[in-house]
CSV table of C-alpha atoms in Angstrom, one decimal:
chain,number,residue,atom,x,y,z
A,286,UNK,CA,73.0,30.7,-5.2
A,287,UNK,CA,75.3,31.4,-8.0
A,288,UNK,CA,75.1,28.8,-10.5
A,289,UNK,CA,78.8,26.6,-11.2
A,290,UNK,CA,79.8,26.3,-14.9
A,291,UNK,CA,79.2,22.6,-14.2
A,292,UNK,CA,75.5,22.9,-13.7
A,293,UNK,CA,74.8,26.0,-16.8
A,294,UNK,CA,76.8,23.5,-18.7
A,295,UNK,CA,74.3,19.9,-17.9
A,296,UNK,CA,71.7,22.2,-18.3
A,297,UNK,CA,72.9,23.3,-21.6
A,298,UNK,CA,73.7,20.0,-23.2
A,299,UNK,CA,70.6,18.7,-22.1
A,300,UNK,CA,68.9,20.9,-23.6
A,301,UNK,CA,70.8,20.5,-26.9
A,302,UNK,CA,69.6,17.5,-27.1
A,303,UNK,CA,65.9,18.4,-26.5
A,304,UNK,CA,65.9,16.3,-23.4
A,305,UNK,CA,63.9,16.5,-20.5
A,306,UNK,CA,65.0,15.8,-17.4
A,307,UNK,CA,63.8,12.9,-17.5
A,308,UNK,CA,65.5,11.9,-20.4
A,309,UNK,CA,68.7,12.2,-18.9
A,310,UNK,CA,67.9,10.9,-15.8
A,311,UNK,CA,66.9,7.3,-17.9
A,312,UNK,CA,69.9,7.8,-20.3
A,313,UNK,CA,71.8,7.8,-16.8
A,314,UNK,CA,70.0,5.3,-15.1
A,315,UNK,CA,68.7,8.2,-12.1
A,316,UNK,CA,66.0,10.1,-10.9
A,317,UNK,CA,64.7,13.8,-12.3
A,318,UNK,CA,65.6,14.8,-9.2
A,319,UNK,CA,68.6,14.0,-8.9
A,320,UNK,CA,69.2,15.6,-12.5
A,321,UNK,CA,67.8,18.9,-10.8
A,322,UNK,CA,69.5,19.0,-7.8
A,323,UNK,CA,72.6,18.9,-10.7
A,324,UNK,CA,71.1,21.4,-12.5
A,325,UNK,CA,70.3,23.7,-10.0
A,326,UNK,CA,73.4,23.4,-7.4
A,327,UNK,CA,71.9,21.5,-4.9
A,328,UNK,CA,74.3,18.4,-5.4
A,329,UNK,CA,77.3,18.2,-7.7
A,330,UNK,CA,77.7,14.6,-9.4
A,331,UNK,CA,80.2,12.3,-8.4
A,332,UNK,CA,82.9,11.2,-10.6
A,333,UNK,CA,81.1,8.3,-12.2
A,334,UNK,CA,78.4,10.6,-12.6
A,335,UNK,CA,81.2,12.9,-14.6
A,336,UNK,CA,82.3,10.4,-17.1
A,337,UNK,CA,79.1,9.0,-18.1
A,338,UNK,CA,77.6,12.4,-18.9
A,339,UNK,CA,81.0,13.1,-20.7
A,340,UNK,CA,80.6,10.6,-23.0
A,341,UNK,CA,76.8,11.4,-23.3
A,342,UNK,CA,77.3,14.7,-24.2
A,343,UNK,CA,80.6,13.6,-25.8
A,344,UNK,CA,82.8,16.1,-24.1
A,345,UNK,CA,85.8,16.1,-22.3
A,346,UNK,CA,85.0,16.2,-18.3
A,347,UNK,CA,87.7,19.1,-17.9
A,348,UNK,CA,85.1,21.2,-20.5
A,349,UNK,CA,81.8,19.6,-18.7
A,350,UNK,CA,82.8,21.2,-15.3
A,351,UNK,CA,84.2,24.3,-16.8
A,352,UNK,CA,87.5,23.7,-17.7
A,353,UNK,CA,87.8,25.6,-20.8
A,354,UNK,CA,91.5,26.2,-21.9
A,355,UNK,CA,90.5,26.2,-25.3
A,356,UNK,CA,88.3,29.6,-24.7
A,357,UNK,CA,90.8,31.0,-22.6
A,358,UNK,CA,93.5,30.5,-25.5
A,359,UNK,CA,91.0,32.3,-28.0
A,360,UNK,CA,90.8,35.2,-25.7
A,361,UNK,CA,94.2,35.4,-25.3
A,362,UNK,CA,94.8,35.3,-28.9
A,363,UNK,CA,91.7,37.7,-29.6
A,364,UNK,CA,93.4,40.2,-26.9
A,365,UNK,CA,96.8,39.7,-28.5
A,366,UNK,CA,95.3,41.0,-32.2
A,367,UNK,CA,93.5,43.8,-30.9
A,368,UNK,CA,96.1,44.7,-28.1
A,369,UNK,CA,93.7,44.3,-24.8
A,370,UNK,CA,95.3,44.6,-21.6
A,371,UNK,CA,93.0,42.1,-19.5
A,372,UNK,CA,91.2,39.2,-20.2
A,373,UNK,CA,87.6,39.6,-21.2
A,374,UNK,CA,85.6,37.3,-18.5
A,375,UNK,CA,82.3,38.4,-21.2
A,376,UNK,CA,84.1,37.5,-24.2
A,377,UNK,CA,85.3,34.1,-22.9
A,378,UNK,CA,81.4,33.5,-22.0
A,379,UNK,CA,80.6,34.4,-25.5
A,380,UNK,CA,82.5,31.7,-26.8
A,381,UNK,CA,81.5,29.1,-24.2
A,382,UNK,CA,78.3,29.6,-25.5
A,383,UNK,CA,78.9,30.0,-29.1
A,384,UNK,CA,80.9,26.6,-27.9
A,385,UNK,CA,77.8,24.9,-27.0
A,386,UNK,CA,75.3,26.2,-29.0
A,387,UNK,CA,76.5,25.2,-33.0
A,388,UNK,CA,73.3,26.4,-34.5
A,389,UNK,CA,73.6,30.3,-32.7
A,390,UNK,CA,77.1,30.1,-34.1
A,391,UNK,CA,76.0,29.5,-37.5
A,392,UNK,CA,73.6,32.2,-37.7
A,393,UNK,CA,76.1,34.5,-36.1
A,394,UNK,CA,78.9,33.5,-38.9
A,395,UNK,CA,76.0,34.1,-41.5
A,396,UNK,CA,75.1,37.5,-39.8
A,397,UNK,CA,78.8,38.6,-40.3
A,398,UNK,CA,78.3,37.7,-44.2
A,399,UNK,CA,75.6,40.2,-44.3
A,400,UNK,CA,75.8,44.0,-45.4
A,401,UNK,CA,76.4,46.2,-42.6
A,402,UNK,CA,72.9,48.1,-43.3
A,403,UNK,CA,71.6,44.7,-42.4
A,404,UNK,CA,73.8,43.8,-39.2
A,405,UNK,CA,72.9,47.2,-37.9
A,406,UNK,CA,68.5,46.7,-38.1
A,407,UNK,CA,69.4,42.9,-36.7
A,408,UNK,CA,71.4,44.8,-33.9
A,409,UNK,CA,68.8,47.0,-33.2
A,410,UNK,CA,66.3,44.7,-33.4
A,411,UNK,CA,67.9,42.0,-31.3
A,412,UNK,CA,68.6,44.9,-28.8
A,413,UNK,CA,65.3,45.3,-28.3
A,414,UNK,CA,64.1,42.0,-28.0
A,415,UNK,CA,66.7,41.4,-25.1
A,416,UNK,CA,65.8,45.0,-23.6
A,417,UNK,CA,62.3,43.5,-24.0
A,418,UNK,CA,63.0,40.4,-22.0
A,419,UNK,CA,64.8,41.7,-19.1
């Protein structure tokens, strides 16, 4: 089953908080399961459900279920400077997760600061470890 944006995305907050399942479950007053059948596709949470883990996570609802006009204006604007013809569905996931994940971002920002004889053995080394992974 392919997984909805709203599911990646309670899975991803979670674990930016370092949360268990569990953890959320209490911080929502409901079972672990019920957090995995969220996580995993098997139910989707109500609307009550919605606006408590907004405010949890301290995101909009429209961003929590995948929503993101703010991504899609970047990639509009980022096809706009360098004069793509089509959106780039990979590009927009980029940001969603540079979106979620502050400290990546960070570490990406400081990796452009680097000399390029630098960025290219990270590259290559960061290739590998993915190639290594999959």
């Amino acid at each position: 089953m392919k997984e909805t944006s709203v599911s990646r995305n309670i899975k991803n907050f979670r674990d930016q908080k370092g949360w268990s399942q569990q953890q959320l479950a209490d911080e929502l007053n409901r079972s672990r399961g019920t957090i995995s059948k969220w996580e995993t596709d098997k139910e989707t949470p109500n609307m009550e459900a919605l606006i408590q883990l907004s405010s949890i996570f301290d995101v909009s609802i429209d961003y929590l279920v995948g929503h993101h006009h703010q991504q899609e204006a970047y990639v509009k604007e980022f096809n706009r400077l360098y004069q793509l013809q089509k959106t780039d569905d990979e590009l927009l996931e980029v940001v969603d997760y540079l979106k979620q994940n502050p400290k990546f971002k960070k570490s990406l920002h400081m990796y452009t600061k680097l000399n390029v004889k630098y960025q290219k053995t990270i590259e290559k080394n960061f290739r590998s470890l993915v190639e290594d992974l999959s």
